[in-house]
Tab-separated table of C-alpha atoms in Angstrom:
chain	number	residue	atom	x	y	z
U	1	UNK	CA	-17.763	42.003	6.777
U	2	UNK	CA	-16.721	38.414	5.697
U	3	UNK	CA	-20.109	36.725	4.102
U	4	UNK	CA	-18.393	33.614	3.475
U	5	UNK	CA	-15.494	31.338	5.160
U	6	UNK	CA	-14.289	27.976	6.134
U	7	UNK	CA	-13.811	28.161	10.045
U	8	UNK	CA	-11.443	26.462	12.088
U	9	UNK	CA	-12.396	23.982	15.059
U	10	UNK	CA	-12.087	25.825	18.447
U	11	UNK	CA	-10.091	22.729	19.527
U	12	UNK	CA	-8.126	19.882	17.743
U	13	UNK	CA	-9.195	17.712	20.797
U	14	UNK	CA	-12.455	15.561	21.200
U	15	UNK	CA	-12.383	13.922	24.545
U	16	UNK	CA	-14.283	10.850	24.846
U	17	UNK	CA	-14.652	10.790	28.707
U	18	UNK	CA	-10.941	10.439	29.954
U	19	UNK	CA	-9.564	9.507	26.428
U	20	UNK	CA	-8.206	12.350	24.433
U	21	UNK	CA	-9.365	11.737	20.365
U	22	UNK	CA	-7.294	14.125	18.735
U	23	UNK	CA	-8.019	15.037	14.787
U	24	UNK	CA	-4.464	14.871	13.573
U	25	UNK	CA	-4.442	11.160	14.523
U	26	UNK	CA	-7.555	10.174	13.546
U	27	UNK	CA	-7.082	11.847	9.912
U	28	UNK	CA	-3.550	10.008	9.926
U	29	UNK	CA	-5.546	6.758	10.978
U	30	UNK	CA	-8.305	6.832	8.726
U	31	UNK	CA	-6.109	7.639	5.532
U	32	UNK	CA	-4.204	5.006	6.187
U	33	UNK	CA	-7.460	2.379	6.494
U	34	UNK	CA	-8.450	3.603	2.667
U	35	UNK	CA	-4.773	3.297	1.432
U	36	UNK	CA	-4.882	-0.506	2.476
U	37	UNK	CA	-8.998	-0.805	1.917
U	38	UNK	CA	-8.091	0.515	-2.348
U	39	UNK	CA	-4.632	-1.210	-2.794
U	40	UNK	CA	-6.138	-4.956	-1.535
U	41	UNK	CA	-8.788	-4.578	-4.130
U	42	UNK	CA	-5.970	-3.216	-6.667
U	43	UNK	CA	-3.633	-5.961	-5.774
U	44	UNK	CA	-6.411	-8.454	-6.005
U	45	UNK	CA	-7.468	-7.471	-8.999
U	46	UNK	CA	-3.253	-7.749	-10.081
U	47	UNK	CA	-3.940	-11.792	-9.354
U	48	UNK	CA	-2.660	-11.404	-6.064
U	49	UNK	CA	-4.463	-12.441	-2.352
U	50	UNK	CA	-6.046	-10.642	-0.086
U	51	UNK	CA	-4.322	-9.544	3.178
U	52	UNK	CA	-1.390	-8.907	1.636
U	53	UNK	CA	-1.327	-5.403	1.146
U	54	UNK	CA	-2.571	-5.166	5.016
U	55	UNK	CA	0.262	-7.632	5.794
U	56	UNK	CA	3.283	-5.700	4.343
U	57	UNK	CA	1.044	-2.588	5.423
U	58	UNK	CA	2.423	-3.471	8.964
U	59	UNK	CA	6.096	-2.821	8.079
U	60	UNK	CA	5.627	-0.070	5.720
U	61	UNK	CA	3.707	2.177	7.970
U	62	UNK	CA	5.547	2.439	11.085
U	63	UNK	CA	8.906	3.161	8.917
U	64	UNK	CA	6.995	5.925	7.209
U	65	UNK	CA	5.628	7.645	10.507
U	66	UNK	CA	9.277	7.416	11.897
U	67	UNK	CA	10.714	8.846	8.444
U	68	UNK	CA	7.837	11.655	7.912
U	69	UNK	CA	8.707	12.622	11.252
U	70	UNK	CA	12.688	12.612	11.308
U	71	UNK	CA	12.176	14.316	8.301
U	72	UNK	CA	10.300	17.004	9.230
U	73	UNK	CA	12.519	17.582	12.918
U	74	UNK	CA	15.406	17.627	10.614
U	75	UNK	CA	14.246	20.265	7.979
U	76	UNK	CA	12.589	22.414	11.049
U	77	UNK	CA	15.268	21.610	13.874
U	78	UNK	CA	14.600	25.448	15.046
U	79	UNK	CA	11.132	24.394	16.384
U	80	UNK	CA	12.548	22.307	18.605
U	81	UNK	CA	16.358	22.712	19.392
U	82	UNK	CA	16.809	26.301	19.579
U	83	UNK	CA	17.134	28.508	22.549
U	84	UNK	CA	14.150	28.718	24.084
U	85	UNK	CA	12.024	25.526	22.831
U	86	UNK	CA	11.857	22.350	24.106
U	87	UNK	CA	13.820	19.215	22.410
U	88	UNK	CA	10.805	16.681	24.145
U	89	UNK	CA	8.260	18.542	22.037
U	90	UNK	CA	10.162	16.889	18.561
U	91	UNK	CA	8.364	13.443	19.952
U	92	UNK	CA	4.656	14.934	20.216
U	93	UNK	CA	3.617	13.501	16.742
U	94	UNK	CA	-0.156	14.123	17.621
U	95	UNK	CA	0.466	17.544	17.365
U	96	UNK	CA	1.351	17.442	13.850
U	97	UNK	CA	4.318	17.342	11.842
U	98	UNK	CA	5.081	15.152	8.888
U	99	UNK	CA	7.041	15.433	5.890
U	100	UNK	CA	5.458	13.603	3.135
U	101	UNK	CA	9.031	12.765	1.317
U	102	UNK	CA	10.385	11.299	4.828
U	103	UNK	CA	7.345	9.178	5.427
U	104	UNK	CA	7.543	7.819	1.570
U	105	UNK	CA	11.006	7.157	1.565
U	106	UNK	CA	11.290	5.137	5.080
U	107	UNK	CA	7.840	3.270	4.164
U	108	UNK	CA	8.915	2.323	0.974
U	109	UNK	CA	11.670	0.574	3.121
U	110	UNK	CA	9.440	-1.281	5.383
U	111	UNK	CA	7.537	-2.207	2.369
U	112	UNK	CA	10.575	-3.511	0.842
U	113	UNK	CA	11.282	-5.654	3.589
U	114	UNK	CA	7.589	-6.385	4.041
U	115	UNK	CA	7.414	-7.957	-0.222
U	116	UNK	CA	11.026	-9.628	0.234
U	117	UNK	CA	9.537	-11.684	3.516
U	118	UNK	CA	6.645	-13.142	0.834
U	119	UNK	CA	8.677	-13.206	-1.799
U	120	UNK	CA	6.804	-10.189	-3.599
U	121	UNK	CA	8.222	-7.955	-6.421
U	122	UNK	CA	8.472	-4.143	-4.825
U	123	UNK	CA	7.337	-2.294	-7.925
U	124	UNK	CA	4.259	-4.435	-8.279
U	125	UNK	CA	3.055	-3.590	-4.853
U	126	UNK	CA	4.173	-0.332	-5.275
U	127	UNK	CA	1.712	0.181	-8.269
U	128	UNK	CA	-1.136	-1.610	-6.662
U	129	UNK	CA	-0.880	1.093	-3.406
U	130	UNK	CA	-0.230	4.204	-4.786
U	131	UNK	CA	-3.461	5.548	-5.635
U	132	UNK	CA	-4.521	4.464	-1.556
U	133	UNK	CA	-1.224	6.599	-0.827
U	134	UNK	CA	-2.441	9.459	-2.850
U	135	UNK	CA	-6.178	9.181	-1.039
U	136	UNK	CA	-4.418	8.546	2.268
U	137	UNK	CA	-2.813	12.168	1.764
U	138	UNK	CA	-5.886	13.879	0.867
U	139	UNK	CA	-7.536	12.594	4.105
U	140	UNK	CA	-4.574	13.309	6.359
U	141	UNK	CA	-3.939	17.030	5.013
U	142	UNK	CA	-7.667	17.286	6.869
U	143	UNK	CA	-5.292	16.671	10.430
U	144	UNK	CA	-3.833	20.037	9.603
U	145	UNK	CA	-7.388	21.661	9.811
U	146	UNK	CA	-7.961	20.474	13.192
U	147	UNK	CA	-4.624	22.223	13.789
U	148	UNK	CA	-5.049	25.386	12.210
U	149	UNK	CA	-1.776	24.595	10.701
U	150	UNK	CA	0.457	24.969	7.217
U	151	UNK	CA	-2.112	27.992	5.701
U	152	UNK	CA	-1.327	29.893	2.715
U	153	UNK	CA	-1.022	34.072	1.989
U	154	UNK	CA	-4.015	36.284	3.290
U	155	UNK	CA	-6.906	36.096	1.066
U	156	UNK	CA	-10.674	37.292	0.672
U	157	UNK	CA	-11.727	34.835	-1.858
U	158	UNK	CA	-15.502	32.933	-0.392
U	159	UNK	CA	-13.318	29.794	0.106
U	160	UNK	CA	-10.708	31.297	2.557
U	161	UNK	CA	-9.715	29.596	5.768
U	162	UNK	CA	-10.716	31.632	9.307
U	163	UNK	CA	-7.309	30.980	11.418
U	164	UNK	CA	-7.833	31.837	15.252
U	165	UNK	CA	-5.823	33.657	17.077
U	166	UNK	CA	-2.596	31.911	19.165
U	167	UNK	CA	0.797	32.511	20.765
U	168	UNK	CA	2.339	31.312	17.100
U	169	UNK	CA	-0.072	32.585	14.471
U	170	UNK	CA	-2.461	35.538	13.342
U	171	UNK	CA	-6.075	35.592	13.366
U	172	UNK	CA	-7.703	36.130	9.892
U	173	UNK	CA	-8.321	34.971	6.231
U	174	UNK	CA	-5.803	32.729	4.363
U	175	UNK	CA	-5.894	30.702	1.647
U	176	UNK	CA	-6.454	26.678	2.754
U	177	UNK	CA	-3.485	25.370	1.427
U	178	UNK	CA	-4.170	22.200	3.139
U	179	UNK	CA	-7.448	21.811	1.135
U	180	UNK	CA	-5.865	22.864	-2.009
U	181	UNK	CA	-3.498	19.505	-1.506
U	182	UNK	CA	-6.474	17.498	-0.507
U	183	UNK	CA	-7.888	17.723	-3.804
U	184	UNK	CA	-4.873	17.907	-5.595
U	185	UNK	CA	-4.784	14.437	-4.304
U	186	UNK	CA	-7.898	12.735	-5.111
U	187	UNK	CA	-7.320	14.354	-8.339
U	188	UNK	CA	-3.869	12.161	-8.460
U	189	UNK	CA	-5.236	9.025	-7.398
U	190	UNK	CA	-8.178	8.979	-10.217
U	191	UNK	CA	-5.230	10.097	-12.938
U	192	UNK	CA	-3.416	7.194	-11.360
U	193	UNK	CA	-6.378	4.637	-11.367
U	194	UNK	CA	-7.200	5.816	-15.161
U	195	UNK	CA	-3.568	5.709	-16.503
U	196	UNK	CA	-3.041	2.154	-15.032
U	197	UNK	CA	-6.167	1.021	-16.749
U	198	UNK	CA	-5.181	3.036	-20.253
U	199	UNK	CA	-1.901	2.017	-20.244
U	200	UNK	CA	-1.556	-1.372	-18.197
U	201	UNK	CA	1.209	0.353	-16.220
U	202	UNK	CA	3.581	-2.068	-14.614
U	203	UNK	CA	7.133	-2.494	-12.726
U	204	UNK	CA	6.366	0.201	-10.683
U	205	UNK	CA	5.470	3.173	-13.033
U	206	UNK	CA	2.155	3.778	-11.545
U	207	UNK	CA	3.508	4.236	-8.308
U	208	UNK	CA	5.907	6.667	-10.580
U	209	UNK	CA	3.081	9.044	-11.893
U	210	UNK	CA	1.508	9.206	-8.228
U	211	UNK	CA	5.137	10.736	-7.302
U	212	UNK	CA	5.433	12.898	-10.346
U	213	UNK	CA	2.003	14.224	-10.339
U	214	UNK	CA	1.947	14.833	-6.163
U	215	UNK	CA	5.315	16.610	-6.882
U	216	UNK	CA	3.937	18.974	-9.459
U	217	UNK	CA	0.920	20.370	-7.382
U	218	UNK	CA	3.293	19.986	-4.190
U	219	UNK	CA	5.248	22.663	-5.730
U	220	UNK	CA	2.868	25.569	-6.422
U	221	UNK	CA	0.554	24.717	-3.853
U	222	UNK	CA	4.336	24.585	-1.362
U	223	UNK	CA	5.019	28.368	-2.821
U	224	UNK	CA	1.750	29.801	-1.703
U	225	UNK	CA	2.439	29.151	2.045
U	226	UNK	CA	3.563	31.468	5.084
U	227	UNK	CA	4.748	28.855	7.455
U	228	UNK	CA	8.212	29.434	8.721
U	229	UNK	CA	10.762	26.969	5.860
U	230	UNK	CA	14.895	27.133	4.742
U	231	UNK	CA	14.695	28.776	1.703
U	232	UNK	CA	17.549	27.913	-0.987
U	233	UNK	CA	18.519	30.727	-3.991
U	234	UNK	CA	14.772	31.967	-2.735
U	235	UNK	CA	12.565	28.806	-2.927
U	236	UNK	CA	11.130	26.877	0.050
U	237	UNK	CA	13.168	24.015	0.634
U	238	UNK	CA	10.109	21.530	-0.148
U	239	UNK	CA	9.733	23.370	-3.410
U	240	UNK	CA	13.351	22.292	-4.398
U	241	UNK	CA	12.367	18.715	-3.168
U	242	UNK	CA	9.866	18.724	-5.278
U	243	UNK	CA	11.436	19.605	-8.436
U	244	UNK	CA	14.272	17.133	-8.031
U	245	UNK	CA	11.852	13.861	-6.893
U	246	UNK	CA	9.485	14.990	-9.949
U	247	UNK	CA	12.535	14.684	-12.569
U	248	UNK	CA	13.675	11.230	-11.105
U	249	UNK	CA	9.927	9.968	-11.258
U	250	UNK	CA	9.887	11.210	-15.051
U	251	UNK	CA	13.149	9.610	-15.495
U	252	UNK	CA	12.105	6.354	-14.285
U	253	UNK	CA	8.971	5.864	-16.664
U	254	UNK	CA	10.647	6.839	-19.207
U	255	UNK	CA	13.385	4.333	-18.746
U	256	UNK	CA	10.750	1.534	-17.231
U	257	UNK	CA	8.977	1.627	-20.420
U	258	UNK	CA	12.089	0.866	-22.408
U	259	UNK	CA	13.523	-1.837	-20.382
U	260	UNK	CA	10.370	-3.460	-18.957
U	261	UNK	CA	7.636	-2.592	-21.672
U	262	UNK	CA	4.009	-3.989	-20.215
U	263	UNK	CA	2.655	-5.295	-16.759
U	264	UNK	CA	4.185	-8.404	-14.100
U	265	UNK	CA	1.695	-11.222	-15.122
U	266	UNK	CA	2.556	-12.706	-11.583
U	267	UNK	CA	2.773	-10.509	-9.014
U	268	UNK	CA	2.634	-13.174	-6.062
U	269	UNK	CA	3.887	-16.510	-5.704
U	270	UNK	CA	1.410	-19.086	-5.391
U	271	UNK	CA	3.663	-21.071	-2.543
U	272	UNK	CA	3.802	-19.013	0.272
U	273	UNK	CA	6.534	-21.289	1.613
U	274	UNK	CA	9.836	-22.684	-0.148
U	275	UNK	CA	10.107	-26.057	-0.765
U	276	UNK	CA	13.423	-27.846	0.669
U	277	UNK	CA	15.670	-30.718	-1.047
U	278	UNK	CA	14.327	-32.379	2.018
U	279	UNK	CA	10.476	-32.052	1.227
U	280	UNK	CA	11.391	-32.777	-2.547
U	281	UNK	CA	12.574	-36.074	-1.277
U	282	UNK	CA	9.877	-36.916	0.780
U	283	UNK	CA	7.128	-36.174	-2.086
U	284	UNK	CA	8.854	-38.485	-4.354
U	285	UNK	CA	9.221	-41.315	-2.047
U	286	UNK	CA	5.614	-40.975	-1.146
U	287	UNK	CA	4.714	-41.070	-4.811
U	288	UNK	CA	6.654	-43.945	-4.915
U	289	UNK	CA	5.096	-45.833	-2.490
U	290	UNK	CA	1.837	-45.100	-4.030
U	291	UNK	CA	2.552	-46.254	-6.948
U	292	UNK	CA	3.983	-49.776	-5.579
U	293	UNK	CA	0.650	-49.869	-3.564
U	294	UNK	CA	-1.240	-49.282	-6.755
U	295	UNK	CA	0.677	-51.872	-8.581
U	296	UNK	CA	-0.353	-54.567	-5.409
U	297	UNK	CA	-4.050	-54.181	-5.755
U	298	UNK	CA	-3.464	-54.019	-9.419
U	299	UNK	CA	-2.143	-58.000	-9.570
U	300	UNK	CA	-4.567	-58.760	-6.285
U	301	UNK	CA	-7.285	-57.548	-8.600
U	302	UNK	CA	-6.362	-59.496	-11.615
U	303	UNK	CA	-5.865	-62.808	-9.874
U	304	UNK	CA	-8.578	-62.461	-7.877
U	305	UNK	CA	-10.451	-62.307	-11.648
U	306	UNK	CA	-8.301	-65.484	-12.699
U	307	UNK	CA	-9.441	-67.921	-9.511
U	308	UNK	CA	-13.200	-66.559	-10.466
U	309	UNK	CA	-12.815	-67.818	-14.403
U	310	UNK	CA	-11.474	-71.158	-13.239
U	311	UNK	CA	-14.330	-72.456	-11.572
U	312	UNK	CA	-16.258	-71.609	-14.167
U	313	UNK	CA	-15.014	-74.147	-16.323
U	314	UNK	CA	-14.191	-76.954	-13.984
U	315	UNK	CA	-18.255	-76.761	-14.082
U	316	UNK	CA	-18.469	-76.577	-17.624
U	317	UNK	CA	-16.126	-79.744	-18.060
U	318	UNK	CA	-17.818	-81.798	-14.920
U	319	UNK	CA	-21.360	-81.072	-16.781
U	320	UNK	CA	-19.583	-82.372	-20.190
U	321	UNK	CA	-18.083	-85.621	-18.534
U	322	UNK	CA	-21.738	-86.230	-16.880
U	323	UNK	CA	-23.702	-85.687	-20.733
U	324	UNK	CA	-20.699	-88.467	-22.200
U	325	UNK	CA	-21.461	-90.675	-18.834
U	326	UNK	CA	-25.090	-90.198	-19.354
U	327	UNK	CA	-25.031	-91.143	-23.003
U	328	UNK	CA	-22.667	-94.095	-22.016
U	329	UNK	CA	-25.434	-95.304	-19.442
U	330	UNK	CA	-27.941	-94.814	-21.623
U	331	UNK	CA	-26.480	-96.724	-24.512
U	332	UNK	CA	-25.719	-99.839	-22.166
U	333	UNK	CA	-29.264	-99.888	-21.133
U	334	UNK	CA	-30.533	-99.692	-24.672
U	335	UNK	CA	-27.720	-102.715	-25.543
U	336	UNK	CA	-29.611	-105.043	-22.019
U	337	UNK	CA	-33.175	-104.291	-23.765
């Protein structure tokens, strides 16, 4: 008798009256919300603004659903174009399916497209979101729970998963691979978070270590797993993938740090907006007009200061001729006495 388990949900389907809430999606969902919740306070805290990271958010995730699923229909065509299965069923995302090194590669696209629209450096925004990327894993590798999905080797350890019985697996105890990966990534993002702050990563070699260190527990945790996978000189295929994206993250630190030594000290352009010859010239002709209207009340002001002396002393010569007139009159009258 098993005293101790994790069990599987009966169903991977919640149905709010006539709307279908399905766990895969909302696991996909809600990882992505922390990715861009952690890497607008990152980039923030980079000296850039916030909304950004939502705003280039908007090209980079669609490309990486699209890629994380070609990728996995492409490595696991059999599920869906061999005899027997149907080819409409590679288009049912909700019901799981995504290869992390598709979705990464095609997002870093739309994010590359996304930073070259507002004139952002890719590497820097790659740094500031990879942590978020590493949390958004560990949150959507809870999708394949709901799905009784990607399980390791049997196993009676207190911790193993209870898989139900269907028409494409076994009922009993495995291992809960998809756990293991969970907390292999929250373990990645704090190494991430720490090693940015020990070392003031930059030019993209944060977003470097979250690939190397995801790649090194991707590949034990990849060997321990019974799902159906191509297998090359006896490895799983994504244990191959592994290896070889782990080497050219290494590769690219290591090479980082020797061209580009420190951290971008501006990692988003003040002026969303190019200025044009044409603006130039309209600044400087409006500058120059303000400084001809200056120079106007300038003079206006300064003879209007002149006219207010002058009368000033016409009074104090009128009260000079009327003392001499007054002395004059004076003396005359003395003269007639």
């Amino acid at each position: 008798m098993d005293l101790a388990y994790i069990p599987s949900p009966s169903t991977g389907v919640l149905h709010l009256g006539p709307v279908p809430l399905r766990g895969y999606a909302f696991c996909i969902i809600l990882g992505v919300f922390v990715a861009v919740w952690l890497g607008n306070k990152r980039w923030i805290a980079r000296g850039g603004t916030a909304g950004t990271v939502a705003d280039i958010a908007v090209w980079a995730v669609p490309f990486g659903l699209v890629g994380g699923r070609l990728y996995h229909v492409i490595t696991d065509y059999q599920l869906y174009f061999s005899e027997g299965e149907n080819w409409v069923d590679a288009f049912k995302i909700w019901e799981g399916g995504l290869g992390i090194w598709g979705a990464i590669a095609f997002g870093a696209v739309g994010a590359w497209i996304g930073c070259r629209r507002r004139g952002i450096p890719l590497p820097a925004y790659a740094d500031a979101i990879a942590p978020g990327i590493a949390l958004a894993q560990a949150v959507g590798r809870w999708g394949n729970w709901f799905n009784q999905e990607l399980y390791g080797k049997p196993t009676d350890l207190p911790w193993a998963l209870k898989i139900t019985e269907s028409a494409n697996r076994e009922a009993g105890l495995y291992h809960p691979t998809f756990l293991y990966e969970s907390l292999w990534c929250v373990g990645v993002a704090l190494l991430v978070i720490w090693a940015d702050r020990r070392f003031t990563l930059g030019h993209g070699r944060a977003f470097a270590l979250y690939v190397a260190a995801y790649c090194a527990g991707r590949g034990w945790i990849e060997y321990m797993r019974v799902d159906e996978a191509h297998h090359i000189l006896g490895l799983r295929l994504n244990v191959w993938t592994a290896i070889v994206v782990f080497l050219l993250a290494v590769v690219y630190m290591v090479l980082s740090a020797r061209k580009r030594p420190g951290r971008e000290e501006i990692v988003e352009p003040r002026s969303r907006k190019p200025v044009t010859a044409e603006e130039t010239e309209e600044t400087e002709e409006t500058e120059k007009a303000g400084r001809s209207e200056q120079a106007v009340k300038t003079e206006k002001t300064a003879g209007a200061g002149d006219a207010d002396a002058a009368p000033e002393g016409s009074d104090g010569a009128g009260a000079a001729d009327d003392v001499e007139n007054g002395a004059g009159n004076g003396a005359g009258s003395a003269a007639k006495g």
